[in-house]
Amino acid sequence: MAFKQFDRVPNHYAGPVIQRIKDFRENEGKRSLAPTRLTVGRLEVLVPRHFGFCYGVERAIHMAFSAMDRHPDKRFNLVSEIIHNPLVNDDLEGRGVRFMHDQNGERLVSEEEISSDDVVLIPAFGTTREIEDSLQRSGIDTASEEFREHYDTTCPFVSKVWTRGEELAREGYTIIIHGKYRHEETQATRSHTQQYGRTLVVLDREEALSVAAFITGRTGVGEFREVFEGKWSEGFDPERDLSRVAVVNQTTMLAEETKEVAAILRDAMAERYGSKDLDRHFADTADTLCYATNWNQNATRALLDSEPDLAVIVGGYNSSNTSHLVEICERVMPSYLIGSAGDLLSRERIRHYDIHRKEVVETGMWLPEELPARLVVTSGASCPDVLMDDVVQRIAGYYGYDGDDIRAGLRNLALHEPAAVS
């Protein structure tokens, strides 16, 4: 897939510190996964090779702002958040864009309030067939080439998952979707796939093991229903529909976990039906994994052996891909998911989102008191660089360093060694 460069991502989403780091990596160590080391006095900030806006997010933002440029006098509507980042969504809302659904999927703008004179944007996650049908009833031709080109911001990698799911469903495979059932992307994938065959949503390794136990006969229908009822498509029959399966994923999930889910189900099929006929019962879908998710996660893993003191991950609290970066980092160091530099309350206290308790908490004594210190700062695929920029500058300020000190560090950027390389 060719990647188009976008010039309509607003400049106020950029940050001078992070842009300088990106420029450095375009010229130095471009193919290496070693993190970039920014040295500010005796403070080291490690930034992974890949972070921040992915192609799909840049494309969605570009399409949204370009559409507003073309139609300054029209009423704009977004089916839901265009990406999972408050700064971007608040920005669009401040420009008069209406959100048709909230984060929980509750309808905010009725079908009757949308007309053919409106502009409607489908977010980067895509949307369900049911919502597309609703838009059609409101006079929005979602099937037209113009709509697809200018107003449907669905990430091409999400569309690729739908296409592969449709192909395999038509061939008689039940599509196992590795994802969070309520996530907009998983709902869209489920909706676009289930019209051609059966679907089942599996959250994680443990749920994959539950499916495998049923396939191999170690558990029965009762136990299966206790775990999965409500997560399958209409008419789903586990005894009939789990004889042939294919795994696709919500593209923001941990890629390594998707591979593990697929391996568990493949092994179960081999145990049940034998390896000789395995291809008939299990379809390989590794080609549907999102490149950006892989890059960001692999780059984050590559800095774990650098012995950092802590990690600060910037992104939306409801951003799935960002929460997975936290999971990777917290394996070896204290890791904090924050929405912006405003969550850095002081040198002594940080407000952050606990991904396990699913709530905002405050933690004290989060920064090392003494220098030298080595910190990781990174961001999710839906996070504007300016937010990460502000975080780096505020942390440096807590140690008494100012803009001149940061600029001096930017003149001496380096790859951090030792680190895993590609």
Short mmCIF file of C-alpha atoms in Angstrom, two decimals:
data_model
loop_
_atom_site.label_atom_id
_atom_site.label_comp_id
_atom_site.label_asym_id
_atom_site.label_seq_id
_atom_site.Cartn_x
_atom_site.Cartn_y
_atom_site.Cartn_z
CA MET A 1 0.00 0.00 0.00
CA ALA A 2 1.40 3.39 -1.04
CA PHE A 3 1.50 6.03 1.69
CA LYS A 4 0.37 9.52 0.75
CA GLN A 5 1.87 12.51 2.53
CA PHE A 6 -0.67 14.93 4.01
CA ASP A 7 -0.20 18.69 4.20
CA ARG A 8 -3.54 19.49 5.82
CA VAL A 9 -2.80 18.22 9.32
CA PRO A 10 -3.01 21.46 11.35
CA ASN A 11 0.29 23.02 12.41
CA HIS A 12 -0.99 23.47 15.96
CA TYR A 13 -0.82 19.67 16.34
CA ALA A 14 2.97 19.74 15.77
CA GLY A 15 5.69 20.41 18.34
CA PRO A 16 9.20 21.78 17.71
CA VAL A 17 11.00 19.34 20.02
CA ILE A 18 9.31 16.25 18.64
CA GLN A 19 9.61 17.46 15.05
CA ARG A 20 13.37 17.89 15.51
CA ILE A 21 13.56 14.30 16.80
CA LYS A 22 11.60 13.06 13.78
CA ASP A 23 13.85 14.99 11.40
CA PHE A 24 16.90 13.48 13.09
CA ARG A 25 15.56 9.95 12.62
CA GLU A 26 14.91 10.56 8.94
CA ASN A 27 18.65 11.11 8.51
CA GLU A 28 20.16 8.94 11.25
CA GLY A 29 19.36 5.33 12.06
CA LYS A 30 16.18 5.34 10.02
CA ARG A 31 16.00 1.54 9.90
CA SER A 32 17.10 1.00 13.49
CA LEU A 33 14.65 0.37 16.34
CA ALA A 34 17.08 1.93 18.83
CA PRO A 35 15.37 4.84 20.64
CA THR A 36 16.47 8.45 20.22
CA ARG A 37 18.33 9.91 23.20
CA LEU A 38 17.68 13.55 24.05
CA THR A 39 20.15 14.68 26.71
CA VAL A 40 19.16 17.80 28.64
CA GLY A 41 21.87 18.42 31.20
CA ARG A 42 21.89 15.28 33.34
CA LEU A 43 18.41 14.25 32.24
CA GLU A 44 18.04 11.65 29.50
CA VAL A 45 14.76 11.37 27.60
CA LEU A 46 14.37 8.28 25.44
CA VAL A 47 11.88 8.48 22.57
CA PRO A 48 11.08 5.28 20.67
CA ARG A 49 11.72 5.05 16.93
CA HIS A 50 7.98 5.00 16.17
CA PHE A 51 5.28 6.89 18.08
CA GLY A 52 2.41 9.31 17.60
CA PHE A 53 0.12 9.82 14.63
CA CYS A 54 -0.10 6.82 12.33
CA TYR A 55 -0.98 6.99 8.63
CA GLY A 56 -4.68 6.28 9.25
CA VAL A 57 -4.98 9.05 11.84
CA GLU A 58 -3.16 11.62 9.69
CA ARG A 59 -5.39 10.68 6.77
CA ALA A 60 -8.57 11.07 8.85
CA ILE A 61 -7.57 14.49 10.19
CA HIS A 62 -6.49 15.63 6.72
CA MET A 63 -9.85 14.58 5.26
CA ALA A 64 -11.83 16.29 8.02
CA PHE A 65 -10.09 19.64 7.77
CA SER A 66 -10.02 19.54 3.97
CA ALA A 67 -13.78 18.91 3.93
CA MET A 68 -14.36 21.90 6.22
CA ASP A 69 -12.23 24.05 3.90
CA ARG A 70 -14.33 23.00 0.92
CA HIS A 71 -17.68 23.53 2.63
CA PRO A 72 -17.36 26.41 5.11
CA ASP A 73 -21.11 27.11 5.05
CA LYS A 74 -22.36 23.55 5.60
CA ARG A 75 -23.31 21.84 8.84
CA PHE A 76 -20.78 19.15 9.78
CA ASN A 77 -21.47 15.93 11.67
CA LEU A 78 -19.17 13.15 12.85
CA VAL A 79 -20.65 9.70 13.40
CA SER A 80 -18.50 9.49 16.56
CA GLU A 81 -15.08 10.65 17.76
CA ILE A 82 -12.85 10.82 14.69
CA ILE A 83 -9.96 9.37 16.73
CA HIS A 84 -9.52 8.73 20.44
CA ASN A 85 -7.90 12.00 21.46
CA PRO A 86 -9.68 14.80 23.35
CA LEU A 87 -7.57 17.62 21.85
CA VAL A 88 -8.52 16.72 18.28
CA ASN A 89 -12.18 16.00 19.03
CA ASP A 90 -12.56 19.16 21.13
CA ASP A 91 -10.93 21.11 18.30
CA LEU A 92 -13.46 19.79 15.79
CA GLU A 93 -16.37 20.37 18.16
CA GLY A 94 -15.15 23.93 18.73
CA ARG A 95 -15.34 24.44 14.95
CA GLY A 96 -19.01 23.51 15.01
CA VAL A 97 -18.82 19.80 14.21
CA ARG A 98 -21.64 17.80 15.84
CA PHE A 99 -21.01 14.32 17.22
CA MET A 100 -23.86 11.94 16.39
CA HIS A 101 -22.91 9.35 19.05
CA ASP A 102 -21.06 9.58 22.35
CA GLN A 103 -18.22 7.32 23.53
CA ASN A 104 -20.72 4.71 24.70
CA GLY A 105 -22.53 4.58 21.38
CA GLU A 106 -25.56 6.52 22.62
CA ARG A 107 -27.23 8.57 19.88
CA LEU A 108 -26.92 12.34 20.35
CA VAL A 109 -28.22 13.56 16.97
CA SER A 110 -31.33 11.86 15.69
CA GLU A 111 -31.85 10.52 12.19
CA GLU A 112 -34.38 13.30 11.57
CA GLU A 113 -31.81 16.00 12.44
CA ILE A 114 -29.53 14.94 9.56
CA SER A 115 -30.34 16.07 6.02
CA SER A 116 -28.88 15.71 2.54
CA ASP A 117 -27.54 19.27 2.86
CA ASP A 118 -25.31 18.23 5.76
CA VAL A 119 -21.78 16.90 5.63
CA VAL A 120 -21.29 13.66 7.58
CA LEU A 121 -17.86 12.19 8.35
CA ILE A 122 -17.25 8.56 9.22
CA PRO A 123 -14.36 8.26 11.74
CA ALA A 124 -11.06 6.46 11.32
CA PHE A 125 -12.46 3.39 13.14
CA GLY A 126 -15.15 3.01 10.46
CA THR A 127 -18.79 2.49 11.37
CA THR A 128 -21.44 -0.20 11.29
CA ARG A 129 -23.74 -1.14 8.43
CA GLU A 130 -26.64 -0.15 10.66
CA ILE A 131 -25.36 3.41 11.02
CA GLU A 132 -24.64 3.59 7.29
CA ASP A 133 -28.25 2.53 6.64
CA SER A 134 -29.44 5.25 9.01
CA LEU A 135 -27.38 7.84 7.11
CA GLN A 136 -28.90 6.66 3.85
CA ARG A 137 -32.37 7.24 5.30
CA SER A 138 -31.26 10.78 6.22
CA GLY A 139 -30.29 11.45 2.61
CA ILE A 140 -26.53 10.85 2.89
CA ASP A 141 -25.32 8.63 0.01
CA THR A 142 -22.62 6.68 1.84
CA ALA A 143 -22.18 4.37 -1.16
CA SER A 144 -21.23 7.11 -3.62
CA GLU A 145 -17.66 7.49 -4.83
CA GLU A 146 -17.61 11.13 -3.71
CA PHE A 147 -18.60 10.20 -0.16
CA ARG A 148 -16.00 7.43 0.06
CA GLU A 149 -13.27 9.71 -1.26
CA HIS A 150 -13.98 12.82 0.79
CA TYR A 151 -16.02 11.93 3.88
CA ASP A 152 -15.34 8.32 4.84
CA THR A 153 -12.13 8.51 6.88
CA THR A 154 -12.08 4.78 7.72
CA CYS A 155 -8.44 3.71 8.00
CA PRO A 156 -7.41 1.65 4.94
CA PHE A 157 -5.99 -1.00 7.25
CA VAL A 158 -9.37 -1.37 8.96
CA SER A 159 -10.99 -1.71 5.53
CA LYS A 160 -8.41 -4.36 4.68
CA VAL A 161 -9.54 -6.39 7.71
CA TRP A 162 -13.16 -6.12 6.52
CA THR A 163 -12.24 -7.25 3.01
CA ARG A 164 -10.30 -10.25 4.26
CA GLY A 165 -13.07 -11.10 6.73
CA GLU A 166 -15.66 -10.97 3.95
CA GLU A 167 -13.56 -13.23 1.70
CA LEU A 168 -13.12 -15.85 4.40
CA ALA A 169 -16.72 -15.67 5.60
CA ARG A 170 -17.87 -16.31 2.03
CA GLU A 171 -15.60 -19.38 2.01
CA GLY A 172 -17.42 -20.72 5.07
CA TYR A 173 -15.07 -19.69 7.88
CA THR A 174 -16.42 -18.22 11.11
CA ILE A 175 -14.60 -14.94 11.72
CA ILE A 176 -13.06 -14.67 15.19
CA ILE A 177 -12.47 -10.98 15.93
CA HIS A 178 -9.72 -10.36 18.48
CA GLY A 179 -10.89 -7.10 20.03
CA LYS A 180 -12.83 -5.23 22.68
CA TYR A 181 -16.49 -5.90 22.01
CA ARG A 182 -17.72 -2.33 22.65
CA HIS A 183 -14.90 -0.62 20.74
CA GLU A 184 -16.14 1.26 17.65
CA GLU A 185 -13.74 -0.56 15.34
CA THR A 186 -14.69 -4.02 16.58
CA GLN A 187 -18.38 -3.18 16.23
CA ALA A 188 -17.75 -1.97 12.67
CA THR A 189 -15.75 -5.09 11.77
CA ARG A 190 -18.41 -7.33 13.27
CA SER A 191 -21.15 -5.51 11.37
CA HIS A 192 -19.36 -5.55 8.01
CA THR A 193 -18.38 -9.21 8.32
CA GLN A 194 -21.43 -10.91 9.79
CA GLN A 195 -23.58 -10.28 6.71
CA TYR A 196 -21.45 -12.89 4.94
CA GLY A 197 -21.03 -15.43 7.75
CA ARG A 198 -20.78 -15.99 11.50
CA THR A 199 -18.68 -13.89 13.87
CA LEU A 200 -17.43 -14.21 17.44
CA VAL A 201 -15.54 -11.55 19.42
CA VAL A 202 -12.67 -12.80 21.61
CA LEU A 203 -11.01 -10.36 24.01
CA ASP A 204 -7.74 -12.00 24.99
CA ARG A 205 -5.67 -15.14 25.52
CA GLU A 206 -7.94 -16.43 28.28
CA GLU A 207 -11.04 -16.19 26.10
CA ALA A 208 -9.15 -17.85 23.23
CA LEU A 209 -8.36 -20.74 25.58
CA SER A 210 -12.08 -20.99 26.38
CA VAL A 211 -12.86 -21.32 22.66
CA ALA A 212 -10.07 -23.88 22.27
CA ALA A 213 -11.42 -25.91 25.19
CA PHE A 214 -14.80 -26.12 23.49
CA ILE A 215 -13.32 -27.01 20.09
CA THR A 216 -11.29 -29.86 21.60
CA GLY A 217 -14.22 -31.13 23.64
CA ARG A 218 -12.89 -30.31 27.09
CA THR A 219 -15.90 -28.06 27.80
CA GLY A 220 -19.49 -28.07 26.62
CA VAL A 221 -22.00 -25.61 25.22
CA GLY A 222 -23.09 -24.45 28.68
CA GLU A 223 -19.62 -23.32 29.69
CA PHE A 224 -19.11 -21.71 26.27
CA ARG A 225 -22.32 -19.70 26.56
CA GLU A 226 -21.36 -18.41 30.00
CA VAL A 227 -18.28 -16.72 28.51
CA PHE A 228 -19.45 -15.63 25.06
CA GLU A 229 -23.22 -15.18 24.95
CA GLY A 230 -23.95 -11.79 23.40
CA LYS A 231 -20.56 -11.67 21.67
CA TRP A 232 -21.59 -13.72 18.65
CA SER A 233 -23.61 -12.95 15.54
CA GLU A 234 -27.27 -13.79 15.14
CA GLY A 235 -27.89 -17.49 14.57
CA PHE A 236 -24.46 -18.51 15.85
CA ASP A 237 -24.25 -22.17 16.84
CA PRO A 238 -20.92 -23.08 18.50
CA GLU A 239 -21.26 -26.77 17.68
CA ARG A 240 -21.69 -25.97 13.99
CA ASP A 241 -19.80 -22.71 13.53
CA LEU A 242 -16.50 -23.48 15.24
CA SER A 243 -15.42 -26.20 12.83
CA ARG A 244 -13.75 -23.67 10.52
CA VAL A 245 -12.34 -20.39 11.88
CA ALA A 246 -10.22 -17.42 10.86
CA VAL A 247 -8.82 -14.76 13.21
CA VAL A 248 -8.80 -11.04 12.38
CA ASN A 249 -8.20 -8.25 14.83
CA GLN A 250 -9.14 -4.82 16.02
CA THR A 251 -6.07 -3.11 14.58
CA THR A 252 -5.20 -1.33 17.82
CA MET A 253 -4.83 -4.52 19.86
CA LEU A 254 -1.46 -5.96 20.86
CA ALA A 255 -0.18 -7.64 17.72
CA GLU A 256 1.65 -10.27 19.74
CA GLU A 257 -1.59 -11.14 21.52
CA THR A 258 -3.46 -11.49 18.22
CA LYS A 259 -0.76 -13.90 17.08
CA GLU A 260 -1.13 -15.82 20.35
CA VAL A 261 -4.93 -15.98 20.01
CA ALA A 262 -4.51 -17.31 16.46
CA ALA A 263 -1.91 -19.88 17.58
CA ILE A 264 -4.17 -21.17 20.37
CA LEU A 265 -7.06 -21.69 17.95
CA ARG A 266 -4.83 -23.19 15.26
CA ASP A 267 -3.46 -25.72 17.78
CA ALA A 268 -7.00 -26.56 18.89
CA MET A 269 -8.03 -27.24 15.30
CA ALA A 270 -4.97 -29.41 14.76
CA GLU A 271 -5.81 -31.39 17.89
CA ARG A 272 -9.45 -31.81 16.83
CA TYR A 273 -9.07 -32.44 13.11
CA GLY A 274 -5.40 -33.34 12.61
CA SER A 275 -2.63 -31.31 11.00
CA LYS A 276 -3.09 -32.85 7.54
CA ASP A 277 -6.44 -31.09 7.03
CA LEU A 278 -5.59 -27.99 9.08
CA ASP A 279 -5.88 -25.48 6.22
CA ARG A 280 -9.53 -26.36 5.78
CA HIS A 281 -10.30 -25.65 9.44
CA PHE A 282 -8.02 -22.68 10.15
CA ALA A 283 -7.23 -19.76 7.81
CA ASP A 284 -4.01 -17.75 8.13
CA THR A 285 -4.79 -14.03 8.43
CA ALA A 286 -1.42 -12.66 9.58
CA ASP A 287 -1.49 -10.27 6.61
CA THR A 288 -4.29 -8.25 8.24
CA LEU A 289 -2.17 -7.01 11.18
CA CYS A 290 -1.73 -3.22 11.10
CA TYR A 291 1.81 -2.08 10.25
CA ALA A 292 1.59 1.00 12.52
CA THR A 293 0.49 -1.02 15.54
CA ASN A 294 3.39 -3.40 14.96
CA TRP A 295 5.92 -0.59 14.47
CA ASN A 296 4.89 1.33 17.59
CA GLN A 297 4.78 -1.76 19.78
CA ASN A 298 8.08 -3.16 18.51
CA ALA A 299 9.80 0.21 18.90
CA THR A 300 8.51 0.43 22.48
CA ARG A 301 9.82 -3.04 23.30
CA ALA A 302 13.21 -2.09 21.85
CA LEU A 303 13.84 0.48 24.59
CA LEU A 304 12.96 -1.75 27.53
CA ASP A 305 16.54 -2.96 27.98
CA SER A 306 17.79 0.62 28.35
CA GLU A 307 17.10 0.59 32.12
CA PRO A 308 14.80 3.64 32.22
CA ASP A 309 13.53 4.93 35.55
CA LEU A 310 9.95 5.36 34.32
CA ALA A 311 7.77 5.90 31.26
CA VAL A 312 5.22 8.60 30.49
CA ILE A 313 2.81 7.63 27.73
CA VAL A 314 0.66 10.42 26.28
CA GLY A 315 -2.73 9.75 24.69
CA GLY A 316 -6.47 9.50 25.13
CA TYR A 317 -7.64 7.51 28.12
CA ASN A 318 -10.01 5.58 25.82
CA SER A 319 -7.31 4.90 23.21
CA SER A 320 -6.81 1.15 22.86
CA ASN A 321 -3.42 1.31 21.13
CA THR A 322 -2.12 3.73 23.77
CA SER A 323 -3.18 1.46 26.64
CA HIS A 324 -1.23 -1.38 25.03
CA LEU A 325 1.93 0.75 25.01
CA VAL A 326 1.42 1.15 28.76
CA GLU A 327 1.13 -2.64 29.11
CA ILE A 328 4.46 -3.07 27.33
CA CYS A 329 6.27 -0.43 29.38
CA GLU A 330 4.91 -1.44 32.79
CA ARG A 331 6.57 -4.84 32.46
CA VAL A 332 9.88 -3.25 33.42
CA MET A 333 9.22 0.19 34.95
CA PRO A 334 6.61 2.46 36.51
CA SER A 335 4.45 3.68 33.60
CA TYR A 336 1.91 6.49 33.54
CA LEU A 337 -0.77 7.17 30.92
CA ILE A 338 -1.58 10.88 30.82
CA GLY A 339 -3.77 12.96 28.55
CA SER A 340 -1.52 16.03 28.43
CA ALA A 341 1.12 17.95 30.35
CA GLY A 342 -1.73 19.26 32.50
CA ASP A 343 -1.74 15.86 34.22
CA LEU A 344 1.78 16.54 35.50
CA LEU A 345 0.50 18.35 38.57
CA SER A 346 3.92 19.01 40.06
CA ARG A 347 7.31 17.43 40.44
CA GLU A 348 5.81 15.46 43.32
CA ARG A 349 2.41 14.46 41.91
CA ILE A 350 1.06 13.05 38.65
CA ARG A 351 -2.55 12.44 37.60
CA HIS A 352 -2.82 9.42 35.31
CA TYR A 353 -5.20 6.79 34.02
CA ASP A 354 -4.96 3.33 35.56
CA ILE A 355 -5.69 0.99 32.63
CA HIS A 356 -6.46 -1.92 34.97
CA ARG A 357 -8.82 -0.14 37.35
CA LYS A 358 -10.12 2.01 34.46
CA GLU A 359 -10.06 5.19 36.49
CA VAL A 360 -8.04 8.36 36.92
CA VAL A 361 -5.73 8.29 39.94
CA GLU A 362 -2.99 10.44 41.44
CA THR A 363 0.46 9.18 42.39
CA GLY A 364 3.08 10.92 44.49
CA MET A 365 6.88 10.97 44.24
CA TRP A 366 6.69 9.85 40.62
CA LEU A 367 9.84 11.56 39.35
CA PRO A 368 13.35 10.54 40.48
CA GLU A 369 14.51 13.10 43.04
CA GLU A 370 18.12 13.08 41.97
CA LEU A 371 19.90 13.36 38.64
CA PRO A 372 21.07 11.67 36.51
CA ALA A 373 17.71 10.23 35.47
CA ARG A 374 16.54 8.38 32.37
CA LEU A 375 12.89 8.64 31.32
CA VAL A 376 10.86 7.28 28.43
CA VAL A 377 8.35 9.60 26.78
CA THR A 378 6.13 8.27 24.00
CA SER A 379 2.60 8.60 22.66
CA GLY A 380 -0.19 6.60 21.07
CA ALA A 381 -1.16 6.58 17.40
CA SER A 382 -3.91 9.17 17.93
CA CYS A 383 -1.85 11.66 19.96
CA PRO A 384 -0.75 15.00 18.43
CA ASP A 385 2.97 15.69 18.76
CA VAL A 386 2.32 18.99 20.54
CA LEU A 387 1.06 17.12 23.62
CA MET A 388 4.20 15.00 23.81
CA ASP A 389 6.27 18.16 23.22
CA ASP A 390 4.68 19.88 26.21
CA VAL A 391 5.38 16.87 28.42
CA VAL A 392 9.09 16.80 27.56
CA GLN A 393 9.42 20.51 28.23
CA ARG A 394 7.55 20.39 31.54
CA ILE A 395 9.58 17.44 32.86
CA ALA A 396 12.81 19.21 31.91
CA GLY A 397 11.52 22.29 33.73
CA TYR A 398 10.99 20.30 36.91
CA TYR A 399 14.75 19.72 36.97
CA GLY A 400 15.51 23.40 36.38
CA TYR A 401 16.23 23.16 32.65
CA ASP A 402 14.81 25.72 30.23
CA GLY A 403 14.29 26.10 26.50
CA ASP A 404 17.96 26.88 25.86
CA ASP A 405 18.97 23.64 27.58
CA ILE A 406 16.48 21.64 25.50
CA ARG A 407 17.67 23.27 22.27
CA ALA A 408 21.24 22.41 23.19
CA GLY A 409 20.17 18.80 23.68
CA LEU A 410 18.40 18.78 20.32
CA ARG A 411 21.68 19.74 18.64
CA ASN A 412 23.25 16.58 20.05
CA LEU A 413 20.62 13.90 19.51
CA ALA A 414 21.91 10.34 19.32
CA LEU A 415 20.70 6.77 19.08
CA HIS A 416 20.72 5.11 22.48
CA GLU A 417 22.89 2.01 22.74
CA PRO A 418 22.59 -0.78 23.65
CA ALA A 419 19.14 -1.42 22.19
CA ALA A 420 17.47 -3.93 19.97
CA VAL A 421 17.71 -3.11 16.29
CA SER A 422 15.82 -4.35 13.29
#
